[in-house]
XYZ file of C-alpha atoms in Angstrom:
771
model
C -0.288 -0.370 -0.156
C 0.735 3.387 -0.782
C 2.031 5.594 2.231
C -0.477 8.460 2.692
C 1.639 11.399 1.537
C 2.454 9.578 -1.999
C -1.017 9.448 -3.359
C 0.525 8.760 -7.149
C -1.542 9.997 -10.263
C -5.210 10.182 -8.034
C -7.194 11.449 -11.269
C -6.061 13.304 -14.596
C -8.208 14.694 -16.660
C -6.846 15.232 -20.289
C -8.148 17.626 -22.547
C -8.059 18.027 -26.222
C -7.948 21.104 -27.920
C -10.111 20.290 -30.638
C -12.521 18.159 -28.427
C -13.128 18.448 -24.761
C -16.595 17.490 -24.630
C -16.210 14.647 -22.326
C -17.151 16.133 -18.671
C -15.880 14.058 -15.699
C -16.743 16.641 -13.088
C -18.813 19.555 -12.225
C -15.370 21.567 -11.559
C -12.671 20.389 -13.698
C -15.597 21.664 -16.203
C -15.642 24.681 -14.823
C -12.217 25.313 -14.457
C -11.407 24.508 -18.630
C -14.428 25.712 -19.410
C -13.457 29.149 -18.158
C -10.612 29.720 -19.309
C -11.386 28.018 -23.164
C -14.343 31.396 -22.986
C -11.503 34.038 -22.161
C -8.387 31.887 -24.690
C -10.812 31.422 -27.549
C -11.698 34.801 -27.526
C -8.092 35.893 -28.850
C -7.542 35.770 -32.621
C -3.993 37.398 -32.950
C -1.038 37.073 -34.905
C 2.689 36.576 -34.140
C 5.163 37.973 -36.900
C 9.184 37.702 -37.036
C 11.574 38.967 -39.686
C 14.331 37.086 -41.122
C 16.888 38.513 -42.547
C 19.907 37.349 -45.166
C 22.022 39.357 -42.845
C 22.721 41.748 -39.704
C 25.155 44.305 -40.914
C 24.431 45.922 -44.222
C 25.905 48.535 -46.048
C 24.383 51.190 -48.119
C 23.308 50.909 -51.511
C 22.482 47.188 -50.980
C 19.260 45.520 -50.318
C 17.882 44.290 -47.373
C 16.687 41.006 -48.152
C 13.996 39.720 -45.374
C 11.561 36.910 -45.263
C 8.020 37.614 -42.629
C 6.568 34.592 -41.362
C 2.994 35.392 -39.768
C 2.068 32.451 -37.554
C -1.163 32.473 -35.401
C -0.053 32.931 -31.902
C -1.619 29.959 -30.289
C -0.634 27.273 -32.781
C 2.431 28.706 -34.768
C 0.883 27.944 -37.960
C 0.659 29.852 -40.950
C -2.138 32.388 -40.664
C -4.488 33.780 -42.908
C -5.805 36.265 -40.794
C -3.697 38.989 -42.262
C -3.174 39.733 -46.051
C -1.131 42.669 -45.954
C 2.365 43.133 -43.908
C 3.145 47.043 -43.473
C 6.903 47.464 -43.166
C 9.084 50.506 -41.837
C 12.952 50.564 -41.737
C 13.515 53.089 -38.438
C 16.710 55.083 -37.779
C 16.994 54.543 -33.759
C 18.772 57.739 -33.136
C 16.284 59.903 -34.522
C 13.101 57.529 -34.825
C 12.573 58.693 -37.621
C 11.180 56.640 -40.487
C 13.527 56.154 -43.550
C 11.328 53.530 -45.730
C 7.680 52.005 -45.417
C 5.872 50.278 -47.988
C 3.178 47.297 -48.060
C 3.826 43.987 -48.889
C 1.404 41.246 -49.502
C 1.338 38.443 -46.979
C 1.130 34.949 -49.068
C -0.264 31.950 -47.428
C 1.796 33.347 -44.041
C 4.831 34.059 -45.910
C 6.602 37.087 -47.265
C 9.117 37.345 -49.366
C 10.560 41.581 -49.402
C 13.859 43.398 -49.765
C 14.043 46.816 -49.499
C 16.942 49.063 -51.089
C 19.421 51.558 -48.520
C 20.036 53.849 -50.257
C 23.203 56.183 -50.228
C 21.899 59.006 -48.432
C 21.413 57.042 -44.899
C 23.131 57.759 -41.774
C 25.342 54.937 -40.232
C 24.161 54.009 -36.662
C 21.359 51.222 -36.372
C 18.004 50.788 -37.637
C 15.250 48.697 -36.988
C 13.164 46.827 -38.967
C 9.563 46.676 -38.229
C 6.583 44.609 -38.954
C 2.897 45.131 -38.633
C -0.261 43.180 -39.090
C -4.102 43.685 -39.086
C -3.759 40.557 -36.941
C -1.197 41.426 -34.899
C -0.600 45.415 -33.953
C -3.828 46.962 -31.786
C -4.408 49.608 -30.241
C -3.867 49.045 -26.210
C -0.392 46.919 -27.790
C 1.754 47.450 -24.565
C 4.820 45.633 -26.117
C 6.076 45.531 -29.737
C 8.660 42.874 -30.827
C 8.176 42.172 -34.774
C 11.516 43.947 -35.389
C 14.684 43.048 -36.478
C 17.801 45.347 -35.246
C 20.215 46.211 -37.983
C 23.256 47.846 -38.395
C 24.302 50.245 -41.496
C 27.163 51.436 -43.024
C 29.014 53.592 -45.244
C 31.761 50.368 -46.025
C 32.359 47.295 -44.063
C 35.789 48.799 -43.939
C 35.307 51.443 -41.797
C 33.342 48.983 -39.395
C 33.929 49.691 -35.784
C 34.879 46.539 -33.111
C 31.031 46.254 -31.584
C 30.921 46.676 -28.358
C 28.986 44.174 -25.942
C 26.742 45.056 -22.989
C 28.681 46.185 -19.919
C 28.104 46.162 -16.718
C 27.393 49.005 -14.247
C 27.680 49.041 -10.594
C 23.750 49.476 -9.655
C 22.675 46.340 -8.609
C 18.863 45.307 -8.193
C 18.735 41.863 -6.397
C 14.975 39.954 -6.285
C 14.425 36.771 -4.973
C 10.741 34.796 -5.868
C 9.418 31.584 -3.814
C 8.218 29.303 -6.254
C 4.557 28.735 -6.229
C 4.136 32.457 -5.003
C 3.928 32.076 -1.622
C 6.875 31.647 1.395
C 4.732 28.649 3.585
C 6.054 28.208 7.315
C 6.807 24.748 8.359
C 7.653 23.412 4.438
C 10.453 23.322 2.349
C 10.645 25.921 -0.144
C 12.252 26.671 -3.212
C 13.686 30.535 -3.589
C 14.534 31.567 -6.918
C 16.379 34.591 -7.288
C 17.709 37.223 -9.897
C 20.598 40.317 -9.972
C 21.018 42.685 -12.449
C 21.648 45.940 -12.997
C 19.452 49.461 -13.940
C 20.021 48.030 -17.572
C 17.983 44.580 -16.792
C 21.691 42.803 -17.511
C 22.751 40.214 -15.555
C 25.357 40.404 -12.404
C 26.476 36.910 -10.877
C 25.909 37.397 -7.329
C 26.831 35.127 -3.884
C 25.363 35.041 -0.920
C 23.981 33.856 2.469
C 20.938 33.859 4.054
C 20.499 34.562 7.946
C 17.756 33.477 10.262
C 17.593 35.552 13.361
C 20.947 36.892 12.446
C 22.097 33.564 12.509
C 23.879 32.635 8.697
C 22.020 29.052 7.313
C 22.097 29.057 3.521
C 24.973 29.846 1.316
C 24.144 29.929 -2.178
C 25.425 31.790 -5.571
C 24.223 32.221 -8.838
C 23.918 29.396 -11.909
C 23.213 31.204 -15.128
C 22.744 34.446 -15.860
C 22.407 36.319 -11.857
C 19.823 33.760 -11.427
C 19.968 30.652 -8.850
C 17.827 29.262 -6.333
C 18.273 27.152 -2.689
C 16.070 25.101 -0.854
C 15.138 26.043 2.930
C 12.324 25.693 5.380
C 11.036 29.027 6.523
C 9.560 29.437 10.506
C 6.990 32.502 10.525
C 8.002 33.142 13.953
C 11.534 33.440 12.929
C 13.144 36.905 10.608
C 15.078 36.095 7.239
C 17.349 38.411 5.674
C 19.777 38.324 2.871
C 23.322 39.656 2.944
C 25.612 39.589 -1.339
C 29.239 38.602 -0.559
C 30.054 38.719 -4.526
C 29.933 41.876 -5.034
C 30.523 42.902 -1.402
C 27.558 45.232 -0.207
C 26.510 46.629 2.753
C 22.213 46.282 1.776
C 20.148 43.862 3.440
C 18.008 41.996 1.252
C 14.396 40.645 2.823
C 12.727 37.813 1.991
C 8.944 38.016 0.790
C 6.456 37.409 3.523
C 5.441 34.325 5.445
C 2.206 32.302 5.569
C 1.973 30.597 8.669
C -0.666 28.324 7.128
C -1.393 27.437 3.573
C -0.062 25.206 0.266
C 2.684 24.789 -2.259
C 3.957 23.917 -5.372
C 6.738 22.107 -6.004
C 8.206 21.089 -9.281
C 9.909 17.699 -8.449
C 10.954 16.609 -12.156
C 10.727 17.134 -15.745
C 11.621 14.535 -18.650
C 10.520 13.507 -22.082
C 7.248 12.259 -21.298
C 6.092 13.905 -17.806
C 5.996 16.239 -15.350
C 6.279 16.078 -11.748
C 4.723 17.954 -8.958
C 4.373 17.912 -5.219
C 1.714 19.207 -3.515
C 1.987 20.000 0.188
C 0.085 21.980 3.062
C 0.383 22.188 6.911
C -0.535 19.801 9.201
C -3.056 22.264 10.694
C -5.438 22.398 7.372
C -7.706 19.326 6.781
C -8.145 17.128 3.801
C -9.206 18.714 0.884
C -9.718 18.132 -3.066
C -7.364 20.127 -5.054
C -6.783 20.690 -9.021
C -3.891 21.035 -11.255
C -4.604 23.264 -14.389
C -1.651 23.723 -16.877
C -1.766 25.223 -20.293
C 0.174 26.247 -22.925
C -0.353 28.995 -25.422
C -4.213 29.446 -23.743
C -4.371 26.278 -24.777
C -6.011 23.758 -22.367
C -4.266 20.547 -22.178
C -5.113 18.896 -18.595
C -6.639 19.359 -15.004
C -5.466 16.908 -12.418
C -7.491 16.128 -9.285
C -6.390 14.963 -5.971
C -6.951 14.537 -2.530
C -4.532 16.105 -0.180
C -4.001 15.823 3.048
C -0.011 16.571 3.997
C 1.468 15.807 0.305
C 0.376 14.899 -2.962
C 2.485 14.005 -6.336
C 0.860 14.378 -9.405
C 2.389 13.218 -12.564
C 0.931 14.649 -15.791
C 2.077 13.313 -19.070
C 3.890 15.512 -21.858
C 2.707 13.678 -25.332
C 0.346 15.997 -26.146
C 1.729 19.479 -25.261
C 3.946 21.315 -28.029
C 6.898 22.899 -26.868
C 7.216 25.816 -25.086
C 5.741 27.368 -21.854
C 3.469 26.077 -19.873
C 1.386 27.734 -16.787
C 0.780 25.225 -14.148
C -1.914 26.986 -11.345
C -3.200 25.191 -8.313
C -7.019 25.512 -7.370
C -8.620 24.616 -4.192
C -11.471 23.079 -3.457
C -13.893 25.790 -4.202
C -12.221 26.351 -7.488
C -10.410 29.565 -6.106
C -6.152 29.762 -7.786
C -3.802 29.742 -4.751
C -0.547 28.658 -6.164
C 0.671 29.521 -9.605
C 4.027 28.956 -11.264
C 5.323 28.369 -14.892
C 7.818 25.556 -16.566
C 9.003 24.913 -19.890
C 8.374 21.363 -21.647
C 9.283 19.795 -24.342
C 12.413 21.457 -25.431
C 13.235 18.513 -28.160
C 9.797 18.888 -29.895
C 11.275 20.815 -32.592
C 12.424 20.841 -35.876
C 15.866 19.128 -36.330
C 17.155 20.554 -39.672
C 20.367 18.965 -40.866
C 22.738 20.162 -43.793
C 25.577 18.675 -45.963
C 28.083 20.207 -47.556
C 29.692 18.657 -50.778
C 32.973 20.174 -49.424
C 34.680 21.650 -46.762
C 36.079 24.311 -48.384
C 36.012 25.737 -51.589
C 37.926 28.217 -53.905
C 35.980 31.816 -55.308
C 33.694 31.421 -57.696
C 33.331 27.326 -57.582
C 30.119 25.618 -57.166
C 28.595 24.508 -53.992
C 26.138 22.233 -53.332
C 24.151 22.071 -49.938
C 21.836 19.055 -49.133
C 19.206 19.915 -46.609
C 17.946 17.330 -44.938
C 14.488 17.804 -41.945
C 12.999 15.518 -39.451
C 10.753 16.202 -36.254
C 11.757 14.674 -33.033
C 10.763 10.854 -33.868
C 13.224 11.566 -36.822
C 10.590 11.560 -39.404
C 11.085 13.159 -42.623
C 8.445 16.769 -42.536
C 7.712 18.941 -45.116
C 8.728 22.822 -44.165
C 8.745 25.999 -45.516
C 12.527 27.404 -44.801
C 14.471 30.622 -45.618
C 17.929 30.459 -46.217
C 20.757 32.653 -46.263
C 24.520 32.583 -47.030
C 26.999 35.583 -45.956
C 30.385 36.476 -45.072
C 30.819 36.206 -41.376
C 32.041 40.041 -41.297
C 28.304 40.712 -41.932
C 27.000 39.132 -38.826
C 25.516 40.793 -36.061
C 26.862 39.022 -32.761
C 25.536 41.603 -30.852
C 22.131 39.626 -32.199
C 21.046 36.622 -30.144
C 17.794 36.773 -31.762
C 16.346 33.938 -33.847
C 13.226 32.003 -34.700
C 13.147 29.545 -31.541
C 13.565 32.601 -29.199
C 11.492 35.071 -30.955
C 8.187 32.234 -30.430
C 9.012 30.419 -27.768
C 10.261 33.170 -25.498
C 10.222 36.881 -26.096
C 6.646 36.762 -27.326
C 5.526 34.543 -24.574
C 7.344 36.755 -21.963
C 6.731 40.319 -20.640
C 9.846 42.397 -20.593
C 13.119 41.398 -21.823
C 15.239 38.494 -22.004
C 19.353 38.015 -21.600
C 20.719 36.024 -24.274
C 17.613 33.985 -24.946
C 19.314 31.882 -27.776
C 21.368 30.168 -24.758
C 18.657 28.508 -23.740
C 18.412 26.722 -27.347
C 21.759 26.031 -27.873
C 22.322 21.945 -27.387
C 25.749 23.016 -26.626
C 25.295 25.035 -23.305
C 25.250 23.702 -20.005
C 22.736 23.213 -17.481
C 20.141 25.103 -20.269
C 17.234 22.896 -18.773
C 17.837 24.150 -15.194
C 18.785 27.807 -16.262
C 15.674 27.698 -17.964
C 13.747 26.502 -15.210
C 15.101 29.687 -13.114
C 14.273 31.981 -16.127
C 10.883 31.301 -15.597
C 10.809 31.287 -11.901
C 12.285 34.809 -12.007
C 9.932 36.214 -14.329
C 6.753 35.024 -12.711
C 3.734 33.565 -13.506
C 2.044 37.647 -14.352
C 4.784 37.865 -17.183
C 2.954 34.918 -19.187
C 0.977 36.717 -21.834
C -1.209 33.717 -21.954
C -1.911 33.741 -18.007
C -5.627 34.285 -17.355
C -5.390 37.542 -16.196
C -3.420 39.083 -19.216
C -6.454 36.958 -21.060
C -8.916 39.066 -19.589
C -7.398 41.971 -19.715
C -6.448 41.413 -23.467
C -10.287 40.885 -24.227
C -11.392 43.978 -22.931
C -8.807 46.813 -24.834
C -8.149 44.673 -28.218
C -9.210 46.505 -30.898
C -7.200 46.595 -34.118
C -5.722 49.610 -35.951
C -5.035 48.266 -39.566
C -6.929 46.905 -42.071
C -6.484 45.024 -45.461
C -8.506 47.253 -47.120
C -8.618 51.499 -47.717
C -12.308 52.615 -47.831
C -12.833 55.387 -49.845
C -16.648 57.486 -50.967
C -18.012 58.647 -53.969
C -19.639 61.885 -53.221
C -20.433 65.012 -54.837
C -18.140 67.939 -55.683
C -21.212 69.996 -54.323
C -22.897 69.367 -51.617
C -25.989 71.552 -50.356
C -28.603 70.545 -47.751
C -30.802 69.236 -50.700
C -27.807 67.038 -52.441
C -28.038 63.298 -52.505
C -26.395 60.697 -54.264
C -28.839 59.216 -57.139
C -28.891 55.441 -57.387
C -25.511 53.228 -56.758
C -22.531 53.727 -58.050
C -19.753 52.441 -59.847
C -15.839 53.006 -59.350
C -12.945 52.012 -62.321
C -10.058 50.285 -60.798
C -7.284 49.833 -62.880
C -3.474 50.230 -63.067
C -1.044 51.841 -65.197
C -0.091 48.617 -67.107
C -2.915 47.431 -69.816
C -2.112 43.677 -69.099
C -2.344 43.525 -65.468
C -6.002 44.410 -65.152
C -9.375 46.377 -63.952
C -11.830 46.310 -61.988
C -15.433 47.816 -61.494
C -16.794 47.740 -57.906
C -20.492 49.016 -56.797
C -20.215 51.055 -53.896
C -23.135 50.964 -51.793
C -26.492 53.682 -51.468
C -24.423 55.800 -49.752
C -21.387 56.137 -52.014
C -19.166 54.063 -49.810
C -16.640 51.229 -51.544
C -13.795 49.246 -50.435
C -9.951 49.071 -52.339
C -8.734 45.500 -51.197
C -5.982 43.248 -51.146
C -6.371 41.611 -54.260
C -6.839 45.188 -55.631
C -3.069 46.555 -53.923
C -1.932 42.658 -55.606
C -2.993 43.796 -58.825
C -0.835 47.163 -58.130
C 2.195 45.742 -57.519
C 5.396 47.733 -57.931
C 3.046 50.486 -58.934
C -0.117 52.702 -58.403
C -3.711 51.856 -58.245
C -5.870 54.323 -60.392
C -9.807 55.144 -59.128
C -12.015 56.235 -61.228
C -16.123 57.269 -60.463
C -17.975 55.855 -63.774
C -20.690 58.570 -63.064
C -22.054 61.345 -66.102
C -19.572 64.977 -66.140
C -22.567 66.509 -64.525
C -23.390 66.586 -62.163
C -19.431 66.084 -61.076
C -18.600 63.498 -58.975
C -15.437 62.875 -57.031
C -13.257 59.983 -54.856
C -13.081 60.631 -51.810
C -10.013 58.307 -50.431
C -6.965 58.194 -48.188
C -4.462 55.469 -47.031
C -3.191 56.151 -44.017
C -2.065 53.327 -42.627
C 1.305 54.365 -42.096
C 0.007 57.661 -39.992
C -1.599 55.249 -37.831
C 1.357 53.166 -37.415
C 3.488 56.319 -36.560
C 1.057 57.895 -34.330
C 1.030 54.602 -32.118
C 4.020 52.828 -32.201
C 5.429 55.455 -30.398
C 3.121 54.267 -27.438
C 4.444 50.799 -27.392
C 7.465 49.684 -25.795
C 10.174 47.682 -28.423
C 11.271 44.283 -26.895
C 14.312 43.126 -28.122
C 16.353 40.281 -26.471
C 19.893 41.760 -24.502
C 23.009 40.813 -25.548
C 25.647 38.822 -24.229
C 28.102 40.120 -21.829
C 30.980 40.257 -23.393
C 33.488 41.938 -25.093
C 34.677 40.844 -28.774
C 36.820 42.364 -31.550
C 35.674 41.316 -34.841
C 38.191 41.762 -37.143
C 38.331 40.862 -40.583
C 41.058 37.953 -41.401
C 40.590 37.378 -44.367
C 43.027 37.275 -47.498
C 43.122 40.843 -49.547
C 41.019 40.901 -52.859
C 42.895 41.145 -55.237
C 41.743 42.801 -58.525
C 43.335 43.034 -61.628
C 44.991 46.591 -62.338
C 42.615 46.082 -65.980
C 39.475 46.301 -63.930
C 37.895 49.430 -62.232
C 35.236 49.503 -59.594
C 32.885 51.524 -59.934
C 30.642 52.378 -56.845
C 27.884 53.618 -58.179
C 27.003 55.594 -61.902
C 24.682 58.699 -61.320
C 22.595 59.804 -64.203
C 20.947 63.702 -63.599
C 18.717 65.504 -65.209
C 18.055 69.415 -64.641
C 14.342 68.330 -65.780
C 12.740 69.052 -62.342
C 9.001 67.288 -62.680
C 9.357 63.430 -62.391
C 6.215 60.991 -62.792
C 6.004 58.014 -60.924
C 4.716 55.825 -63.881
C 4.364 55.869 -67.574
C 0.288 56.175 -67.206
C 1.207 59.492 -65.411
C 3.663 60.366 -68.354
C 0.811 59.203 -70.337
C -1.906 61.957 -68.652
C 0.855 64.334 -68.527
C 0.909 64.700 -72.138
C -2.424 64.578 -73.084
C -3.372 67.358 -70.390
C -0.197 69.580 -71.664
C -1.871 69.171 -75.614
C -5.136 70.371 -73.652
C -4.296 73.099 -71.893
C -1.440 75.177 -74.638
C -3.220 77.250 -76.915
C 0.125 77.250 -78.592
C 0.438 76.502 -82.310
C 2.865 76.335 -85.048
C 1.941 79.342 -87.924
C 1.197 77.405 -91.436
C 3.310 77.622 -93.762
C 5.675 79.629 -92.193
C 6.809 77.679 -89.190
C 6.309 80.475 -85.997
C 5.333 80.152 -83.217
C 2.311 81.748 -82.714
C 2.361 83.840 -85.431
C -0.268 86.107 -85.320
C -0.036 86.769 -89.180
C -1.022 83.097 -90.144
C -3.785 82.560 -87.022
C -6.493 80.965 -89.006
C -5.087 77.488 -88.820
C -4.291 76.064 -85.393
C -3.929 72.917 -85.630
C -0.234 72.316 -85.800
C 0.732 71.929 -82.417
C 4.521 72.505 -81.505
C 6.881 69.716 -79.924
C 8.686 70.185 -76.929
C 12.261 70.244 -77.777
C 11.922 71.405 -81.100
C 13.392 74.950 -82.342
C 11.458 77.794 -83.265
C 11.035 81.091 -84.516
C 9.321 83.731 -82.376
C 8.131 87.485 -82.457
C 7.902 89.863 -79.926
C 5.847 92.878 -80.031
C 3.705 92.315 -82.812
C 1.405 94.969 -84.020
C -0.489 96.005 -87.137
C 0.171 98.705 -88.980
C -3.420 100.829 -89.223
C -1.916 102.610 -91.784
C -0.952 99.685 -94.390
C -2.761 96.846 -94.737
C -0.340 94.044 -94.295
C 2.551 95.777 -92.922
C 3.202 95.137 -88.821
C 5.920 95.857 -86.595
C 7.690 93.991 -83.806
C 9.672 94.692 -80.953
C 12.087 91.601 -80.801
C 12.239 88.019 -82.663
C 14.615 84.817 -82.010
C 14.993 81.784 -81.821
C 13.365 79.240 -78.600
C 13.866 75.564 -77.622
C 9.920 75.077 -77.370
C 8.803 73.426 -73.421
C 5.471 72.745 -72.280
C 4.456 73.991 -68.755
C 5.200 71.676 -65.940
C 1.955 70.320 -64.523
C 2.393 68.897 -61.066
C 0.683 64.884 -59.912
C -1.879 66.900 -58.379
C -3.458 68.871 -60.943
C -3.129 65.766 -63.376
C -4.860 63.852 -61.170
C -7.607 66.657 -60.071
C -7.779 67.190 -64.155
C -8.626 63.678 -65.069
C -10.894 63.227 -61.942
C -8.464 60.748 -60.340
C -7.381 59.364 -57.095
C -3.905 57.146 -56.616
C -3.030 54.542 -53.898
C 0.216 52.796 -53.849
C 0.351 49.053 -54.477
C 2.261 46.223 -52.469
C 5.797 46.561 -53.242
C 6.938 44.061 -55.884
C 8.936 41.144 -55.662
C 12.613 40.692 -57.020
C 14.480 37.791 -57.761
C 18.070 37.439 -55.992
C 20.924 37.872 -58.100
C 23.089 34.392 -58.269
C 25.360 34.056 -60.930
C 26.091 30.757 -62.448
C 29.808 30.181 -63.529
C 31.111 28.317 -66.373
C 34.606 27.005 -67.511
C 34.750 30.732 -69.504
C 32.860 33.098 -66.936
C 34.574 31.744 -64.421
C 37.878 33.690 -65.808
C 35.979 37.374 -66.190
C 38.231 39.904 -64.881
C 35.484 42.227 -63.679
C 35.424 41.608 -59.412
C 32.300 39.297 -57.944
C 32.101 41.533 -55.076
C 29.046 39.710 -53.102
C 28.865 39.459 -49.318
C 25.489 37.715 -49.465
C 25.981 34.515 -51.571
C 22.501 33.138 -51.630
C 19.309 34.089 -50.444
C 16.001 32.179 -51.028
C 12.819 32.835 -48.220
C 10.819 29.940 -50.183
C 12.554 26.520 -49.641
C 9.928 23.517 -49.325
C 11.362 20.475 -48.737
C 9.932 17.423 -50.347
C 7.857 14.313 -48.487
C 11.290 13.090 -47.385
C 12.303 15.982 -45.540
C 15.071 17.143 -48.420
C 16.313 19.380 -50.687
C 19.070 20.662 -52.583
C 20.316 23.819 -53.034
C 23.498 24.935 -55.442
C 24.990 28.208 -55.806
C 28.255 29.530 -56.552
C 31.019 31.627 -54.679
C 32.115 34.771 -54.965
C 35.420 36.544 -55.255
C 35.502 36.887 -51.327
C 38.061 34.623 -49.724
C 36.457 34.210 -45.874
C 34.482 32.130 -43.601
C 30.869 32.241 -44.784
C 27.980 31.332 -42.527
C 24.648 29.820 -43.078
C 21.649 30.232 -41.427
C 18.357 28.164 -42.148
C 14.953 28.910 -40.101
C 11.690 27.888 -40.847
C 8.726 25.993 -39.937
C 6.311 22.696 -40.684
C 2.396 22.072 -41.039
C 2.466 21.285 -37.803
C 3.306 23.858 -35.759
C 7.298 22.624 -35.506
C 9.763 25.481 -35.520
C 13.416 24.820 -36.564
C 16.720 26.393 -37.350
C 20.275 25.579 -38.471
C 23.650 27.507 -38.591
C 26.724 26.244 -40.558
C 29.772 27.471 -41.991
C 32.333 27.083 -44.797
C 35.612 28.939 -45.857
C 36.039 30.138 -49.442
C 39.892 30.770 -50.278
C 41.201 32.126 -53.475
C 41.768 30.187 -56.466
C 45.413 29.354 -57.853
């Protein structure tokens, strides 16, 4: 027979996310249903940006892949169709680039050009969508920090984060409370004013007598066990760094319950629940949920101690919130745990060689499997670039973003450590991280779900609303009948659409229209009679909304490692033939000020000039605006042609056919310059910018002849492909060619599969100068 304190697995109720209709106990059902009511109302997305490298030079392209995933299931989302992207200069907080990109089945393939006029410094690439950016958003994570330089040769040594003398030391009881007479785990965290960790050691005193010595295990965090007595006094003093400051423990409860994690395995998580001897036997409930999805509720009878073992098979990788309820369904203890770290994509890379010569062909084989070593079809993004362009300050990747940064409020120090299999004690360190964060910082906690449900209000839309209205509106004015609006692009082959406005003239431009105008403009014209005249009122103010609201939101980004490192270029110099001149840039300039954005406006410009111009060429004399031959004005002057002109023309009243002039000469004819606004008003048009267009990444192919081409190949990004899809065997083969840069190159692969598994892989190889 089991002893009373070791009642194992008394009851376990597993709830599947898609079907949990079986009700075993009324209170269990209440716990489940109440939580599900809050979580199912949260319908949001998480965004992640993968870039081809971390450091750029001006006059380069930033290539990026956007992942738009369902916040709960980590599956590609169809909630949004438009990704709004900004490049923001950190020093001035000014936007230097903003465009809209199409989201295709949860993914975005994008690029943007870095103009030479950009200032050197740190920049933020930020992304927003209608299902990820809300009015009361407190923290913003959909960013990627980038460094932009004029020339990589001028790159200064990057300074890693440094400590300061200010120290904040905080203690956290496991489960939330310190209970007298029961062994408790105290976790602590030491950090500076910037939130960066400080390694510490110290002593716990009971009634001024030292009883426990401790030291931090990772990133200023650590823990120790002790049994408190509510009748005694406790304090902590640090011995390293030496401080006179006295730190007191949280209040010790005379009577209560504790929740303690005993062990986490690949298959189960085991908890011990204890209560003080003065409490009577009671039915307790233990709930475990991940990302707002309830996976299990365990019920048991607690007298002194109770061990509960919960299977992890159906729970995905990530943070789980564990809540202990009393028999009145009141939460009394809570803590966070991390489960199923191995449930991810395992990406294996095989290069056909470990070292290459310049311009040599590289063959990369990719194999992706799940935690059971079964092949999976995945959507991957791959970048291969010169290691000198790696931003070593950036510890963010797809795993840290989705599993930690977006799940916990606040910044996290060096989150990549917890996903690096070479990191010592990473599981223990991850447990300390969650204990020191506190369950209230978990974005999926029940309290946070309640608040988000109340305050969530979308700021952005995939559609742009317009209205057909009369030019002159009086009290008696009204729109007669439903009106049609023509939407079309400048290219005759790209398409057009007729939109029916509602009875009050309102219509909507949707993402299909923006796609139709990819890398161009969408023109909108009312299909109405000339009289009374109707106008289109429409404004795309999406980025104005973003700029107004993003300054109210705190942007969160992982802290870098506390280490100073000198980043040097150890590659051999790139030797270029004396016969070759490297041109940095060829700039064509013109004195002409008026530049229209596309050919269609150029055509309208020509039509308008012909229409408004009263100038003519006299026939047969060829004189500009000839008053001797004013009767046939059909011949219009041609811009750029030279014409004879006269000034001060006056007929002589004393003799027929006799006239005088004050001056004459020859001139090159030029039409008056017409503004974009004038043209749109004249032709009764409105113009909306469409999606920013896609462009193919340049991937040269060398053969026996071209490999000897004396013109240098300066590519520091050898390969970028954001849409690699593995076959049913989980495999893909990639080919690309090395450039003339002889150095160490880094390859980074990130991606997801169709079940919500996420993975990344880093590899490297060396390129040497060919003989």
